[in-house]
mmCIF file of C-alpha atoms and ligand atoms in Angstrom:
data_model
loop_
_atom_site.group_PDB
_atom_site.id
_atom_site.type_symbol
_atom_site.label_atom_id
_atom_site.label_comp_id
_atom_site.label_asym_id
_atom_site.label_seq_id
_atom_site.Cartn_x
_atom_site.Cartn_y
_atom_site.Cartn_z
ATOM 1 C CA HIS A 177 -25.379 12.222 16.396
ATOM 2 C CA LYS A 178 -22.636 14.036 14.528
ATOM 3 C CA PRO A 179 -19.132 14.132 16.022
ATOM 4 C CA VAL A 180 -17.481 17.487 16.628
ATOM 5 C CA TYR A 181 -13.839 17.668 15.533
ATOM 6 C CA LYS A 182 -11.264 19.954 17.115
ATOM 7 C CA ASN A 183 -7.771 20.793 15.909
ATOM 8 C CA ALA A 184 -7.446 21.302 12.154
ATOM 9 C CA ASN A 185 -3.837 20.113 12.339
ATOM 10 C CA PHE A 186 -4.767 16.603 13.551
ATOM 11 C CA PRO A 187 -8.526 16.384 13.960
ATOM 12 C CA THR A 188 -9.981 14.201 16.719
ATOM 13 C CA ASP A 189 -13.475 14.206 18.194
ATOM 14 C CA ALA A 190 -14.492 14.788 21.810
ATOM 15 C CA GLU A 191 -13.705 11.130 22.650
ATOM 16 C CA GLY A 192 -10.267 11.340 21.024
ATOM 17 C CA ARG A 193 -11.286 9.378 17.915
ATOM 18 C CA THR A 194 -9.270 10.006 14.768
ATOM 19 C CA TYR A 195 -10.910 11.623 11.777
ATOM 20 C CA HIS A 196 -10.813 8.805 9.202
ATOM 21 C CA LEU A 197 -10.235 5.566 11.136
ATOM 22 C CA GLY A 198 -12.478 6.594 14.023
ATOM 23 C CA THR A 199 -10.555 4.747 16.722
ATOM 24 C CA LYS A 200 -9.117 6.036 19.999
ATOM 25 C CA GLU A 201 -6.477 4.982 22.505
ATOM 26 C CA GLY A 202 -7.187 1.592 24.039
ATOM 27 C CA GLU A 203 -8.967 0.200 20.976
ATOM 28 C CA VAL A 204 -5.980 -0.702 18.812
ATOM 29 C CA ALA A 205 -3.105 -3.077 19.601
ATOM 30 C CA SER A 206 0.505 -2.140 18.897
ATOM 31 C CA ARG A 207 0.772 -5.092 16.459
ATOM 32 C CA ILE A 208 -1.273 -4.379 13.348
ATOM 33 C CA LEU A 209 -2.125 -6.465 10.319
ATOM 34 C CA SER A 210 -3.099 -4.087 7.513
ATOM 35 C CA VAL A 211 -5.180 -5.623 4.714
ATOM 36 C CA GLY A 212 -6.675 -4.120 1.578
ATOM 37 C CA SER A 213 -10.337 -5.013 2.008
ATOM 38 C CA VAL A 214 -13.030 -5.315 4.666
ATOM 39 C CA SER A 215 -13.762 -8.885 3.578
ATOM 40 C CA ARG A 216 -10.086 -9.863 4.069
ATOM 41 C CA ALA A 217 -10.113 -8.291 7.539
ATOM 42 C CA GLN A 218 -13.245 -10.256 8.441
ATOM 43 C CA LEU A 219 -11.858 -13.488 6.981
ATOM 44 C CA LEU A 220 -8.592 -13.184 8.920
ATOM 45 C CA SER A 221 -10.355 -12.279 12.160
ATOM 46 C CA ASN A 222 -11.400 -15.958 12.226
ATOM 47 C CA LEU A 223 -7.729 -16.786 12.883
ATOM 48 C CA LEU A 224 -7.714 -14.813 16.149
ATOM 49 C CA ASP A 225 -8.026 -16.557 19.509
ATOM 50 C CA PRO A 226 -11.672 -17.357 20.223
ATOM 51 C CA PRO A 227 -13.138 -14.484 22.219
ATOM 52 C CA THR A 228 -13.954 -15.169 25.840
ATOM 53 C CA PRO A 229 -17.636 -15.399 26.822
ATOM 54 C CA GLY A 230 -19.176 -11.960 27.211
ATOM 55 C CA ARG A 231 -16.166 -10.314 25.541
ATOM 56 C CA PRO A 232 -16.505 -10.480 21.737
ATOM 57 C CA LEU A 233 -13.737 -9.240 19.429
ATOM 58 C CA PHE A 234 -13.632 -5.439 19.343
ATOM 59 C CA GLN A 235 -14.885 -4.224 15.949
ATOM 60 C CA ARG A 236 -15.397 -0.685 14.742
ATOM 61 C CA THR A 237 -16.211 0.608 11.277
ATOM 62 C CA SER A 238 -15.535 4.319 10.770
ATOM 63 C CA SER A 239 -17.729 6.659 8.764
ATOM 64 C CA ARG A 240 -15.156 6.334 5.980
ATOM 65 C CA GLY A 241 -15.432 2.554 5.981
ATOM 66 C CA PHE A 242 -12.185 1.625 7.773
ATOM 67 C CA LEU A 243 -12.776 -1.512 9.852
ATOM 68 C CA THR A 244 -10.612 -2.155 12.929
ATOM 69 C CA ILE A 245 -10.823 -5.545 14.671
ATOM 70 C CA THR A 246 -8.881 -6.049 17.914
ATOM 71 C CA GLY A 247 -8.359 -9.390 19.610
ATOM 72 C CA ARG A 248 -5.519 -11.722 20.504
ATOM 73 C CA TYR A 249 -3.374 -14.141 18.522
ATOM 74 C CA GLU A 250 -1.540 -16.770 20.559
ATOM 75 C CA GLY A 251 -2.561 -14.662 23.543
ATOM 76 C CA VAL A 252 -0.908 -11.469 22.240
ATOM 77 C CA PRO A 253 -3.073 -8.408 21.397
ATOM 78 C CA VAL A 254 -3.285 -7.674 17.672
ATOM 79 C CA SER A 255 -5.475 -5.514 15.468
ATOM 80 C CA ILE A 256 -6.541 -6.173 11.901
ATOM 81 C CA VAL A 257 -7.249 -2.990 9.971
ATOM 82 C CA SER A 258 -8.866 -2.749 6.543
ATOM 83 C CA THR A 259 -6.826 -0.172 4.708
ATOM 84 C CA HIS A 260 -8.567 0.099 1.317
ATOM 85 C CA MET A 261 -6.383 0.982 -1.642
ATOM 86 C CA GLY A 262 -3.588 3.344 -2.535
ATOM 87 C CA GLN A 263 -0.992 5.447 -0.793
ATOM 88 C CA PRO A 264 -3.305 8.077 0.756
ATOM 89 C CA ASN A 265 -5.307 5.345 2.522
ATOM 90 C CA MET A 266 -2.134 3.721 3.846
ATOM 91 C CA ASP A 267 -1.121 7.187 5.053
ATOM 92 C CA PHE A 268 -4.354 7.442 7.108
ATOM 93 C CA VAL A 269 -3.831 3.968 8.535
ATOM 94 C CA VAL A 270 -0.226 4.496 9.625
ATOM 95 C CA ARG A 271 -0.546 8.042 10.962
ATOM 96 C CA GLU A 272 -3.900 7.664 12.712
ATOM 97 C CA ASN A 273 -2.938 4.367 14.332
ATOM 98 C CA ARG A 274 0.383 5.862 15.413
ATOM 99 C CA ALA A 275 -1.620 8.631 17.129
ATOM 100 C CA VAL A 276 -3.661 6.213 19.282
ATOM 101 C CA ILE A 277 -0.937 3.744 20.319
ATOM 102 C CA ARG A 278 1.775 4.250 22.919
ATOM 103 C CA GLY A 279 5.221 2.694 22.485
ATOM 104 C CA GLN A 280 6.738 0.975 19.493
ATOM 105 C CA MET A 281 4.439 -0.570 16.875
ATOM 106 C CA ALA A 282 4.730 -3.289 14.247
ATOM 107 C CA ILE A 283 2.716 -3.198 11.032
ATOM 108 C CA VAL A 284 2.562 -5.992 8.480
ATOM 109 C CA ARG A 285 0.656 -5.425 5.253
ATOM 110 C CA LEU A 286 -0.953 -8.427 3.605
ATOM 111 C CA GLY A 287 -2.092 -7.463 0.144
ATOM 112 C CA THR A 288 -2.419 -8.771 -3.369
ATOM 113 C CA CYS A 289 -0.068 -7.808 -6.189
ATOM 114 C CA GLY A 290 1.238 -8.502 -9.631
ATOM 115 C CA ALA A 291 4.289 -10.796 -9.953
ATOM 116 C CA VAL A 292 6.684 -8.884 -12.169
ATOM 117 C CA GLN A 293 9.227 -11.542 -13.092
ATOM 118 C CA ARG A 294 10.337 -15.059 -12.288
ATOM 119 C CA PRO A 295 10.867 -16.715 -9.861
ATOM 120 C CA ALA A 296 7.693 -14.986 -8.549
ATOM 121 C CA LYS A 297 4.650 -16.856 -9.836
ATOM 122 C CA LEU A 298 0.883 -16.929 -9.460
ATOM 123 C CA GLY A 299 -0.244 -17.669 -5.890
ATOM 124 C CA ASP A 300 3.206 -17.133 -4.331
ATOM 125 C CA LEU A 301 3.722 -14.999 -1.230
ATOM 126 C CA LEU A 302 6.003 -12.120 -2.230
ATOM 127 C CA ILE A 303 7.804 -10.365 0.630
ATOM 128 C CA ALA A 304 9.240 -6.851 0.247
ATOM 129 C CA ALA A 305 12.409 -7.827 2.132
ATOM 130 C CA HIS A 306 14.526 -5.637 -0.195
ATOM 131 C CA GLY A 307 12.266 -2.640 0.421
ATOM 132 C CA SER A 308 10.097 -0.706 -1.985
ATOM 133 C CA ILE A 309 10.238 1.929 -4.716
ATOM 134 C CA ALA A 310 7.410 4.299 -5.644
ATOM 135 C CA ILE A 311 6.258 4.722 -9.235
ATOM 136 C CA ARG A 312 4.421 7.935 -9.995
ATOM 137 C CA ARG A 313 2.808 9.152 -13.193
ATOM 138 C CA ASP A 314 4.227 12.627 -13.834
ATOM 139 C CA PRO A 315 1.448 14.845 -15.251
ATOM 140 C CA ASP A 316 4.033 17.525 -16.107
ATOM 141 C CA TYR A 317 5.233 15.233 -18.866
ATOM 142 C CA TRP A 318 1.919 15.708 -20.700
ATOM 143 C CA THR A 319 1.732 19.442 -19.882
ATOM 144 C CA LEU A 320 5.171 20.039 -21.327
ATOM 145 C CA LEU A 321 4.559 17.613 -24.176
ATOM 146 C CA ASP A 322 1.555 19.696 -25.250
ATOM 147 C CA GLY A 323 3.645 22.822 -25.493
ATOM 148 C CA HIS A 324 6.513 20.950 -27.128
ATOM 149 C CA GLU A 325 4.320 19.428 -29.830
ATOM 150 C CA SER A 326 2.515 22.711 -30.458
ATOM 151 C CA LEU A 327 5.806 24.535 -30.832
ATOM 152 C CA LEU A 328 7.026 21.940 -33.329
ATOM 153 C CA HIS A 329 3.722 22.249 -35.147
ATOM 154 C CA LYS A 330 4.096 26.044 -35.274
ATOM 155 C CA ARG A 331 7.727 25.878 -36.389
ATOM 156 C CA ASN A 332 6.742 23.519 -39.163
ATOM 157 C CA GLY A 333 4.588 26.335 -40.531
ATOM 158 C CA ALA A 334 1.110 25.071 -39.641
ATOM 159 C CA SER A 335 -1.224 28.030 -39.438
ATOM 160 C CA SER A 336 -4.929 27.731 -40.122
ATOM 161 C CA ASN A 337 -6.260 24.477 -38.648
ATOM 162 C CA GLY A 338 -6.364 24.768 -34.835
ATOM 163 C CA ALA A 339 -3.692 27.453 -34.906
ATOM 164 C CA ALA A 340 -5.279 29.436 -32.077
ATOM 165 C CA ASN A 341 -5.345 26.414 -29.779
ATOM 166 C CA GLY A 342 -1.878 25.404 -30.857
ATOM 167 C CA THR A 343 -0.532 28.824 -30.032
ATOM 168 C CA THR A 344 -2.145 28.841 -26.592
ATOM 169 C CA ALA A 345 -0.795 25.385 -25.796
ATOM 170 C CA ALA A 346 2.594 26.394 -27.136
ATOM 171 C CA THR A 347 2.612 29.511 -24.974
ATOM 172 C CA ASN A 348 1.500 27.634 -21.854
ATOM 173 C CA GLY A 349 3.782 24.708 -22.555
ATOM 174 C CA SER A 350 6.816 26.820 -23.383
ATOM 175 C CA SER A 351 6.422 29.031 -20.313
ATOM 176 C CA ALA A 352 6.072 25.854 -18.224
ATOM 177 C CA ALA A 353 9.115 24.471 -20.040
ATOM 178 C CA ALA A 354 11.061 27.638 -19.240
ATOM 179 C CA LEU A 355 10.088 27.343 -15.597
ATOM 180 C CA TYR A 356 10.548 23.626 -15.139
ATOM 181 C CA GLY A 357 13.497 22.767 -17.328
ATOM 182 C CA GLY A 358 11.978 21.868 -20.673
ATOM 183 C CA PHE A 359 10.553 18.736 -22.175
ATOM 184 C CA THR A 360 13.685 17.005 -23.394
ATOM 185 C CA GLY A 361 14.685 14.122 -21.152
ATOM 186 C CA ARG A 362 11.386 14.229 -19.285
ATOM 187 C CA LYS A 363 9.879 10.831 -18.475
ATOM 188 C CA PRO A 364 6.142 10.058 -18.091
ATOM 189 C CA TYR A 365 6.767 7.883 -15.010
ATOM 190 C CA VAL A 366 9.110 8.683 -12.159
ATOM 191 C CA THR A 367 10.529 6.039 -9.832
ATOM 192 C CA SER A 368 11.865 6.795 -6.375
ATOM 193 C CA LEU A 369 14.923 5.397 -4.677
ATOM 194 C CA PRO A 370 14.191 2.318 -2.533
ATOM 195 C CA VAL A 371 13.153 2.574 1.116
ATOM 196 C CA THR A 372 14.105 -0.376 3.283
ATOM 197 C CA ALA A 373 11.882 -2.741 5.248
ATOM 198 C CA ASN A 374 12.466 -3.792 8.854
ATOM 199 C CA GLN A 375 14.886 -6.702 8.482
ATOM 200 C CA GLN A 376 13.928 -8.419 11.733
ATOM 201 C CA LEU A 377 10.264 -8.453 10.751
ATOM 202 C CA ALA A 378 11.140 -9.458 7.174
ATOM 203 C CA ALA A 379 13.145 -12.455 8.391
ATOM 204 C CA LEU A 380 10.410 -13.539 10.811
ATOM 205 C CA LEU A 381 7.763 -13.208 8.105
ATOM 206 C CA ALA A 382 9.812 -15.107 5.520
ATOM 207 C CA ALA A 383 10.368 -17.964 7.994
ATOM 208 C CA GLU A 384 6.689 -18.111 8.967
ATOM 209 C CA ALA A 385 5.497 -17.887 5.350
ATOM 210 C CA ALA A 386 7.846 -20.733 4.357
ATOM 211 C CA ARG A 387 6.486 -22.754 7.263
ATOM 212 C CA VAL A 388 2.892 -22.227 6.150
ATOM 213 C CA VAL A 389 3.117 -22.613 2.342
ATOM 214 C CA GLY A 390 6.573 -24.145 1.806
ATOM 215 C CA PRO A 391 9.793 -22.329 0.830
ATOM 216 C CA ASP A 392 9.255 -22.729 -2.928
ATOM 217 C CA ARG A 393 6.163 -20.542 -2.730
ATOM 218 C CA VAL A 394 7.805 -17.637 -0.903
ATOM 219 C CA VAL A 395 9.889 -15.069 -2.782
ATOM 220 C CA GLU A 396 11.790 -12.220 -1.138
ATOM 221 C CA GLY A 397 12.734 -9.182 -3.198
ATOM 222 C CA LEU A 398 11.993 -5.561 -4.027
ATOM 223 C CA ASN A 399 8.454 -4.181 -4.186
ATOM 224 C CA ALA A 400 7.192 -1.347 -6.356
ATOM 225 C CA SER A 401 4.118 0.633 -5.303
ATOM 226 C CA ALA A 402 2.377 2.555 -8.052
ATOM 227 C CA ASP A 403 -0.100 5.438 -7.921
ATOM 228 C CA SER A 404 -2.455 3.608 -10.314
ATOM 229 C CA PHE A 405 -3.495 0.020 -10.898
ATOM 230 C CA TYR A 406 -3.363 0.873 -14.607
ATOM 231 C CA SER A 407 -0.993 3.497 -16.064
ATOM 232 C CA SER A 408 1.872 3.357 -13.606
ATOM 233 C CA GLN A 409 1.669 -0.456 -13.405
ATOM 234 C CA GLY A 410 2.199 -0.678 -17.157
ATOM 235 C CA ARG A 411 -1.343 -1.794 -18.047
ATOM 236 C CA THR A 412 -2.127 -0.604 -21.543
ATOM 237 C CA GLY A 413 -5.360 0.387 -23.288
ATOM 238 C CA SER A 414 -6.666 2.729 -25.942
ATOM 239 C CA ASP A 415 -8.802 5.136 -23.860
ATOM 240 C CA PHE A 416 -5.894 7.170 -22.499
ATOM 241 C CA ASP A 417 -2.561 8.401 -23.793
ATOM 242 C CA ASP A 418 -0.518 6.669 -21.071
ATOM 243 C CA ARG A 419 2.885 6.220 -22.761
ATOM 244 C CA ASN A 420 3.579 3.196 -20.572
ATOM 245 C CA GLU A 421 4.282 0.450 -23.106
ATOM 246 C CA GLY A 422 7.919 0.062 -22.012
ATOM 247 C CA LEU A 423 7.366 0.624 -18.304
ATOM 248 C CA LEU A 424 7.499 -2.976 -17.034
ATOM 249 C CA ALA A 425 10.557 -3.846 -19.140
ATOM 250 C CA ASP A 426 12.359 -0.710 -17.925
ATOM 251 C CA LEU A 427 11.543 -1.523 -14.290
ATOM 252 C CA VAL A 428 12.812 -5.067 -14.560
ATOM 253 C CA ALA A 429 15.990 -3.917 -16.322
ATOM 254 C CA ALA A 430 16.667 -1.301 -13.641
ATOM 255 C CA HIS A 431 15.741 -3.573 -10.706
ATOM 256 C CA PRO A 432 16.665 -7.239 -11.249
ATOM 257 C CA ASP A 433 15.341 -8.124 -7.771
ATOM 258 C CA LEU A 434 11.900 -6.550 -8.333
ATOM 259 C CA VAL A 435 9.199 -9.115 -7.596
ATOM 260 C CA SER A 436 5.909 -7.414 -6.676
ATOM 261 C CA LEU A 437 3.895 -4.509 -8.025
ATOM 262 C CA GLU A 438 0.985 -3.067 -6.023
ATOM 263 C CA MET A 439 -0.139 0.188 -4.421
ATOM 264 C CA GLU A 440 0.588 0.654 -0.679
ATOM 265 C CA THR A 441 3.810 -0.970 0.563
ATOM 266 C CA PHE A 442 6.026 2.002 -0.295
ATOM 267 C CA GLN A 443 3.892 4.374 1.792
ATOM 268 C CA LEU A 444 4.026 1.991 4.752
ATOM 269 C CA LEU A 445 7.806 1.569 4.597
ATOM 270 C CA ASP A 446 8.414 5.269 3.949
ATOM 271 C CA LEU A 447 6.372 6.319 6.994
ATOM 272 C CA ALA A 448 8.011 3.622 9.144
ATOM 273 C CA ARG A 449 11.386 5.009 8.049
ATOM 274 C CA CYS A 450 10.260 8.510 9.109
ATOM 275 C CA SER A 451 8.666 7.337 12.380
ATOM 276 C CA LYS A 452 11.743 8.102 14.492
ATOM 277 C CA GLY A 453 12.222 4.411 15.170
ATOM 278 C CA SER A 454 8.684 3.914 16.472
ATOM 279 C CA ILE A 455 7.316 1.640 13.710
ATOM 280 C CA LYS A 456 8.652 -1.682 12.404
ATOM 281 C CA ALA A 457 7.065 -2.514 9.061
ATOM 282 C CA ILE A 458 7.054 -5.011 6.202
ATOM 283 C CA GLY A 459 4.776 -5.834 3.279
ATOM 284 C CA MET A 460 3.815 -9.188 1.814
ATOM 285 C CA CYS A 461 1.379 -9.925 -0.961
ATOM 286 C CA VAL A 462 -0.283 -12.805 -2.717
ATOM 287 C CA ALA A 463 0.656 -12.805 -6.410
ATOM 288 C CA LEU A 464 -2.741 -12.394 -8.043
ATOM 289 C CA ALA A 465 -1.504 -11.571 -11.507
ATOM 290 C CA GLU A 466 1.518 -12.721 -13.481
ATOM 291 C CA ARG A 467 2.488 -9.651 -15.454
ATOM 292 C CA TYR A 468 5.009 -11.525 -17.598
ATOM 293 C CA SER A 469 2.523 -14.204 -18.772
ATOM 294 C CA ASN A 470 -0.712 -12.188 -18.380
ATOM 295 C CA ALA A 471 -2.255 -14.942 -16.184
ATOM 296 C CA PHE A 472 -4.704 -13.925 -13.407
ATOM 297 C CA LEU A 473 -5.389 -16.132 -10.372
ATOM 298 C CA GLU A 474 -8.716 -17.967 -10.325
ATOM 299 C CA TYR A 475 -10.496 -15.891 -7.740
ATOM 300 C CA HIS A 476 -11.883 -18.851 -5.758
ATOM 301 C CA LYS A 477 -8.282 -19.744 -4.871
ATOM 302 C CA LEU A 478 -7.618 -16.383 -3.269
ATOM 303 C CA GLU A 479 -9.283 -17.013 0.098
ATOM 304 C CA GLU A 480 -7.043 -19.958 0.941
ATOM 305 C CA LEU A 481 -3.956 -17.919 0.043
ATOM 306 C CA GLU A 482 -5.172 -14.978 2.131
ATOM 307 C CA ILE A 483 -5.556 -17.337 5.097
ATOM 308 C CA SER A 484 -2.033 -18.729 4.572
ATOM 309 C CA GLY A 485 -0.561 -15.231 4.253
ATOM 310 C CA GLY A 486 -2.620 -13.976 7.191
ATOM 311 C CA THR A 487 -1.434 -16.861 9.390
ATOM 312 C CA ALA A 488 2.215 -16.149 8.560
ATOM 313 C CA ALA A 489 1.709 -12.408 9.122
ATOM 314 C CA LEU A 490 0.046 -12.888 12.520
ATOM 315 C CA ARG A 491 2.727 -15.351 13.621
ATOM 316 C CA ALA A 492 5.459 -12.862 12.666
ATOM 317 C CA LEU A 493 3.629 -9.947 14.296
ATOM 318 C CA VAL A 494 3.294 -11.598 17.697
ATOM 319 C CA ARG A 495 6.954 -12.699 17.649
ATOM 320 C CA VAL A 496 8.647 -9.404 16.847
ATOM 321 C CA PRO A 497 10.051 -7.690 19.949
ATOM 322 C CA LEU A 498 8.715 -4.180 20.635
ATOM 323 C CA ASP A 499 9.931 -1.533 23.076
ATOM 324 C CA GLY A 500 7.609 0.415 25.267
ATOM 325 C CA PRO A 501 4.389 -0.049 27.192
ATOM 326 C CA SER A 502 3.202 -3.614 27.362
ATOM 327 C CA GLU A 503 0.634 -5.181 25.131
ATOM 328 C CA ALA A 504 -2.124 -4.998 27.719
ATOM 329 C CA GLU A 505 -2.704 -1.461 26.442
ATOM 330 C CA ALA A 506 -5.634 -2.508 24.340
ATOM 331 C CA ASP A 507 -8.263 -1.644 26.963
ATOM 332 C CA VAL A 508 -10.968 -3.257 24.866
ATOM 333 C CA LEU A 509 -9.381 -6.625 25.674
ATOM 334 C CA LYS A 510 -9.481 -6.152 29.438
HETATM 335 C C1 R1P B 889 -5.741 -3.130 -6.463
HETATM 336 O O1 R1P B 889 -6.605 -4.066 -6.996
HETATM 337 C C2 R1P B 889 -5.507 -3.335 -4.994
HETATM 338 O O2 R1P B 889 -5.004 -4.655 -4.753
HETATM 339 C C3 R1P B 889 -3.730 -4.602 -4.128
HETATM 340 C C4 R1P B 889 -3.210 -3.232 -4.515
HETATM 341 O O3 R1P B 889 -2.153 -2.802 -3.713
HETATM 342 C C5 R1P B 889 -4.448 -2.380 -4.462
HETATM 343 O O4 R1P B 889 -4.771 -1.967 -3.176
HETATM 344 O O5 R1P B 889 -3.715 -4.809 -2.742
HETATM 345 P P1 R1P B 889 -4.952 -5.208 -1.786
HETATM 346 O O6 R1P B 889 -5.468 -6.545 -2.265
HETATM 347 O O7 R1P B 889 -4.404 -5.271 -0.423
HETATM 348 O O8 R1P B 889 -5.997 -4.119 -1.904
HETATM 349 N N1 URA B 890 -2.949 -5.423 -7.202
HETATM 350 C C1 URA B 890 -2.228 -4.544 -7.935
HETATM 351 O O1 URA B 890 -2.057 -3.384 -7.538
HETATM 352 N N2 URA B 890 -1.707 -4.967 -9.094
HETATM 353 C C2 URA B 890 -1.895 -6.200 -9.574
HETATM 354 O O2 URA B 890 -1.416 -6.512 -10.668
HETATM 355 C C3 URA B 890 -2.656 -7.122 -8.811
HETATM 356 C C4 URA B 890 -3.176 -6.696 -7.616
#
């Protein structure tokens, strides 16, 4: 049967289930481990306390493919939520979970990422203890560039070949340039100022990660979250005019403490910052790619690293103090 949604501003169905994650109050714990894939969520659910007879772990997959698993870790209620990829999906996860949980929440993201510079290396756990910056491809750069190049072309006296197109692009581009401040000085990629992570959670996570994998395999620093795996992470190719050849070098020069590059941590930290004190958040990721050497982790090694990272994340989650209604909230555990 098809659900009926009410309230265009924040749609929920007749049972109070959110539109994309499909969960309702009582099904999600206030301590959440957010992971990028369904398979990682299922793998890490094996770390939860064994379910009691007749009461299996709560599991729900929404129509959009978000999987929520609720159980206990060291006796404390936790949920593992598959978040998929990119900032809009992290936005669904943070906002829709916020809507179904009372009291303060903690969210730890365990993802994979590129290691941008040493000391971060393949297989390390990189913690966004210094916060995160967003990197966005600015399409206006190409819009204005079109007009700019066509104008130059026109000024240089080109007439016959493609002149009609050139003139249209020049007109569009120059009116856009007039409106938006011109092409000169424009950059194809825009980076935000950093947002901070919760320092209490960061310290707990760093200590637990060091305990699990050893301190030489844990690196704390700044994260960057990009709006593409490719262009805005400085991956180059010939199919698109991406103008990103200098991106990684520029990032490293501007941010000496930058360690990880992925796609969701910024959104998590930004929303936590705007949550009126109601969300404590941090991101950690397994370095899957070394961007400075071009090495990529042998994929069969990933599972073990996900389990190590997941163990550290769960240990930090159940140790962070939270204000508000007690943990027993997750009705599905009663
Ligand atoms: C890209 O391959 C995906 O991997 C990283 C990026 O942030 C992006 O989501 O994280 P996850 O492994 O958590 O998905
Ligand atoms: N995920 C990313 O977003 N980037 C990488 O380089 C590796 C994993």
